[in-house]
């Protein structure tokens, strides 16, 4: 199956570079490009790509609002969004997370990491650049826009703690499965259980919770 991708960035050279990288991979095709958030949303609704690759800082409509309109909790048929950023403003990253972004990458990431993030998003997983996770966690550790961490009614199991710690360190599902000697389906089972217990929607929020509760340093 060919993964259809929409690329949105206000810098033409960045759009061209991302498009070249993605189109050079087997099974990946860039089906549209947008120079601002409003155009990105319109193209996403018209083309229905498998994954949208959005910059955060774009004119007319920023990447946060574009993500909310394409992948937010109020969208009936959401499209997976991977945010790629230069980390100009940490609060933007948190906003994109709340808006429904599934993956986070730095613009300096290696091409193979970008491809892995695209494929992870298609399969309902999320690949988060460890540097992105570290920066987010550092923001919350120094008084970022986070509320006090909610405590689960039911305590986490030892296995859930093991999975949570690895998520907080940016491990993918495959890496967690390999390190804990369990199957991918078991990893997904524990992730679903963790999200339900903690009332979070994705693995970045899991990582934030782990950091706030001093499970990782």
Short mmCIF file of C-alpha atoms in Angstrom, two decimals:
data_model
loop_
_atom_site.label_atom_id
_atom_site.label_comp_id
_atom_site.label_asym_id
_atom_site.label_seq_id
_atom_site.Cartn_x
_atom_site.Cartn_y
_atom_site.Cartn_z
CA UNK A 1 0.00 0.00 0.00
CA UNK A 2 1.30 3.45 -0.91
CA UNK A 3 1.28 5.92 1.97
CA UNK A 4 -0.10 9.25 0.75
CA UNK A 5 1.40 12.29 2.47
CA UNK A 6 0.53 15.98 2.53
CA UNK A 7 3.44 18.33 3.32
CA UNK A 8 2.79 21.80 4.78
CA UNK A 9 5.55 24.32 5.47
CA UNK A 10 5.82 28.01 4.67
CA UNK A 11 9.41 27.65 3.43
CA UNK A 12 9.57 26.44 -0.15
CA UNK A 13 13.02 24.90 0.24
CA UNK A 14 11.83 22.86 3.23
CA UNK A 15 8.75 21.63 1.36
CA UNK A 16 10.92 20.67 -1.59
CA UNK A 17 13.41 18.85 0.60
CA UNK A 18 10.77 16.90 2.49
CA UNK A 19 8.99 16.03 -0.74
CA UNK A 20 12.21 14.78 -2.33
CA UNK A 21 13.01 12.61 0.69
CA UNK A 22 9.52 11.13 0.90
CA UNK A 23 9.06 10.54 -2.82
CA UNK A 24 12.43 8.79 -2.88
CA UNK A 25 11.13 6.09 -0.55
CA UNK A 26 9.30 3.01 -1.83
CA UNK A 27 5.65 3.00 -0.87
CA UNK A 28 5.47 6.72 -0.02
CA UNK A 29 4.02 9.46 -2.22
CA UNK A 30 3.58 13.18 -1.56
CA UNK A 31 0.13 14.00 -2.93
CA UNK A 32 0.04 17.69 -2.02
CA UNK A 33 2.00 20.64 -0.70
CA UNK A 34 0.78 23.68 1.20
CA UNK A 35 2.48 26.95 2.10
CA UNK A 36 0.17 27.93 4.97
CA UNK A 37 -2.16 26.34 7.46
CA UNK A 38 -5.42 27.26 5.77
CA UNK A 39 -4.27 25.76 2.48
CA UNK A 40 -3.08 22.68 4.37
CA UNK A 41 -6.49 22.11 5.95
CA UNK A 42 -8.28 22.60 2.63
CA UNK A 43 -5.97 20.15 0.86
CA UNK A 44 -6.25 17.64 3.69
CA UNK A 45 -10.03 17.65 3.45
CA UNK A 46 -9.98 17.41 -0.34
CA UNK A 47 -7.17 14.89 -0.82
CA UNK A 48 -7.65 12.78 2.34
CA UNK A 49 -3.97 11.80 2.67
CA UNK A 50 -2.93 9.03 5.05
CA UNK A 51 -0.61 11.39 6.93
CA UNK A 52 -0.20 15.16 7.13
CA UNK A 53 3.30 16.48 7.85
CA UNK A 54 2.79 19.96 9.36
CA UNK A 55 5.18 22.66 10.41
CA UNK A 56 3.98 24.54 13.49
CA UNK A 57 4.79 28.13 12.55
CA UNK A 58 2.92 28.87 9.34
CA UNK A 59 1.13 32.03 8.15
CA UNK A 60 -2.64 32.58 7.85
CA UNK A 61 -3.36 29.57 10.10
CA UNK A 62 -0.65 28.07 12.29
CA UNK A 63 0.13 24.39 12.52
CA UNK A 64 -1.61 24.02 15.87
CA UNK A 65 -4.97 25.18 14.59
CA UNK A 66 -4.46 23.28 11.33
CA UNK A 67 -3.82 20.14 13.37
CA UNK A 68 -6.94 20.74 15.46
CA UNK A 69 -9.08 21.08 12.34
CA UNK A 70 -7.64 17.92 10.76
CA UNK A 71 -6.95 15.63 13.73
CA UNK A 72 -8.54 17.20 16.79
CA UNK A 73 -10.87 15.50 19.28
CA UNK A 74 -13.94 17.07 17.64
CA UNK A 75 -13.11 15.80 14.15
CA UNK A 76 -15.36 12.92 13.09
CA UNK A 77 -12.91 11.36 10.63
CA UNK A 78 -9.44 12.54 11.72
CA UNK A 79 -6.29 12.31 9.63
CA UNK A 80 -2.98 11.43 11.27
CA UNK A 81 -0.72 14.47 11.75
CA UNK A 82 3.02 14.41 12.35
CA UNK A 83 4.45 17.73 13.50
CA UNK A 84 7.93 18.69 12.38
CA UNK A 85 9.43 21.71 14.12
CA UNK A 86 12.51 23.75 14.88
CA UNK A 87 11.39 24.24 18.51
CA UNK A 88 11.17 28.00 18.28
CA UNK A 89 8.53 28.02 21.03
CA UNK A 90 7.97 25.09 23.38
CA UNK A 91 4.38 26.08 24.09
CA UNK A 92 3.58 25.47 20.42
CA UNK A 93 4.60 21.84 20.82
CA UNK A 94 2.31 21.39 23.79
CA UNK A 95 -0.49 23.08 21.87
CA UNK A 96 0.01 20.75 18.92
CA UNK A 97 -0.15 17.76 21.26
CA UNK A 98 -3.45 18.93 22.68
CA UNK A 99 -4.69 19.61 19.16
CA UNK A 100 -4.25 15.96 18.20
CA UNK A 101 -0.77 15.62 16.69
CA UNK A 102 0.40 12.03 16.71
CA UNK A 103 4.14 12.34 16.08
CA UNK A 104 6.85 14.91 16.72
CA UNK A 105 10.12 15.39 14.88
CA UNK A 106 12.84 17.99 14.66
CA UNK A 107 13.62 19.39 11.22
CA UNK A 108 17.18 18.16 11.62
CA UNK A 109 16.04 14.55 12.00
CA UNK A 110 17.54 11.87 9.79
CA UNK A 111 15.49 10.79 6.74
CA UNK A 112 15.03 7.25 8.05
CA UNK A 113 13.51 8.64 11.27
CA UNK A 114 11.11 10.71 9.20
CA UNK A 115 10.04 7.66 7.21
CA UNK A 116 9.57 5.64 10.39
CA UNK A 117 7.38 8.38 11.83
CA UNK A 118 5.22 8.43 8.70
CA UNK A 119 4.71 4.66 8.79
CA UNK A 120 4.09 4.67 12.54
CA UNK A 121 1.36 7.28 12.13
CA UNK A 122 -0.33 5.22 9.41
CA UNK A 123 -0.49 2.21 11.72
CA UNK A 124 -1.90 4.14 14.65
CA UNK A 125 1.41 4.24 16.48
CA UNK A 126 3.51 7.30 17.23
CA UNK A 127 7.19 7.94 16.81
CA UNK A 128 8.47 10.82 18.85
CA UNK A 129 12.00 12.10 18.45
CA UNK A 130 13.74 11.52 21.81
CA UNK A 131 15.04 15.09 21.63
CA UNK A 132 11.46 16.30 21.31
CA UNK A 133 10.39 14.29 24.33
CA UNK A 134 13.36 15.57 26.33
CA UNK A 135 12.57 19.18 25.43
CA UNK A 136 8.89 18.77 26.32
CA UNK A 137 9.73 17.17 29.62
CA UNK A 138 12.23 19.89 30.42
CA UNK A 139 9.51 22.48 29.77
CA UNK A 140 7.16 20.82 32.23
CA UNK A 141 9.91 20.34 34.78
CA UNK A 142 10.55 24.10 34.83
CA UNK A 143 6.94 25.12 35.24
CA UNK A 144 5.50 24.59 31.78
CA UNK A 145 1.77 24.60 30.98
CA UNK A 146 0.91 21.42 32.85
CA UNK A 147 -1.63 20.80 35.56
CA UNK A 148 -0.80 18.63 38.56
CA UNK A 149 -0.53 15.02 37.44
CA UNK A 150 -3.69 13.00 37.99
CA UNK A 151 -3.29 9.84 40.02
CA UNK A 152 -4.83 6.60 38.73
CA UNK A 153 -7.52 4.94 40.78
CA UNK A 154 -5.90 1.57 40.10
CA UNK A 155 -2.16 1.32 40.67
CA UNK A 156 0.06 0.60 37.69
CA UNK A 157 1.33 -2.95 37.37
CA UNK A 158 5.06 -3.69 37.24
CA UNK A 159 4.80 -4.37 33.52
CA UNK A 160 2.95 -1.11 32.92
CA UNK A 161 5.69 0.71 34.85
CA UNK A 162 8.31 -0.92 32.63
CA UNK A 163 6.47 0.06 29.46
CA UNK A 164 5.82 3.59 30.74
CA UNK A 165 9.48 4.18 31.51
CA UNK A 166 10.50 3.20 28.00
CA UNK A 167 7.80 5.35 26.42
CA UNK A 168 9.12 8.29 28.43
CA UNK A 169 12.57 7.69 26.97
CA UNK A 170 11.27 7.81 23.41
CA UNK A 171 11.26 4.09 22.62
CA UNK A 172 9.04 2.84 19.79
CA UNK A 173 6.66 -0.09 20.26
CA UNK A 174 9.08 -2.39 18.47
CA UNK A 175 11.97 -1.32 20.73
CA UNK A 176 9.85 -1.81 23.85
CA UNK A 177 8.81 -5.27 22.69
CA UNK A 178 12.41 -6.22 22.04
CA UNK A 179 13.74 -4.87 25.33
CA UNK A 180 11.01 -6.47 27.45
CA UNK A 181 10.87 -9.71 25.41
CA UNK A 182 7.15 -9.36 24.74
CA UNK A 183 5.05 -9.19 21.58
CA UNK A 184 3.99 -6.00 19.81
CA UNK A 185 0.36 -6.77 20.58
CA UNK A 186 1.25 -7.02 24.28
CA UNK A 187 2.97 -3.64 24.13
CA UNK A 188 -0.14 -2.11 22.55
CA UNK A 189 -2.31 -3.77 25.18
CA UNK A 190 -0.28 -2.21 27.98
CA UNK A 191 -0.21 1.20 26.27
CA UNK A 192 -4.00 1.13 25.96
CA UNK A 193 -4.26 0.19 29.62
CA UNK A 194 -1.94 3.00 30.66
CA UNK A 195 -3.84 5.59 28.65
CA UNK A 196 -7.13 4.46 30.15
CA UNK A 197 -5.80 4.49 33.72
CA UNK A 198 -4.15 7.88 33.37
CA UNK A 199 -6.79 9.53 31.21
CA UNK A 200 -4.36 10.54 28.48
CA UNK A 201 -4.62 10.29 24.71
CA UNK A 202 -1.13 9.54 23.44
CA UNK A 203 2.38 8.55 24.36
CA UNK A 204 3.75 12.07 24.75
CA UNK A 205 1.19 12.67 27.49
CA UNK A 206 2.27 9.36 29.00
CA UNK A 207 5.88 10.57 28.97
CA UNK A 208 4.91 13.88 30.56
CA UNK A 209 3.00 12.07 33.31
CA UNK A 210 5.98 9.77 33.94
CA UNK A 211 8.26 12.78 34.30
CA UNK A 212 5.86 14.72 36.51
CA UNK A 213 5.52 11.77 38.86
CA UNK A 214 9.32 11.34 39.05
CA UNK A 215 9.31 7.96 37.32
CA UNK A 216 12.05 9.25 35.02
CA UNK A 217 14.60 11.98 35.63
#
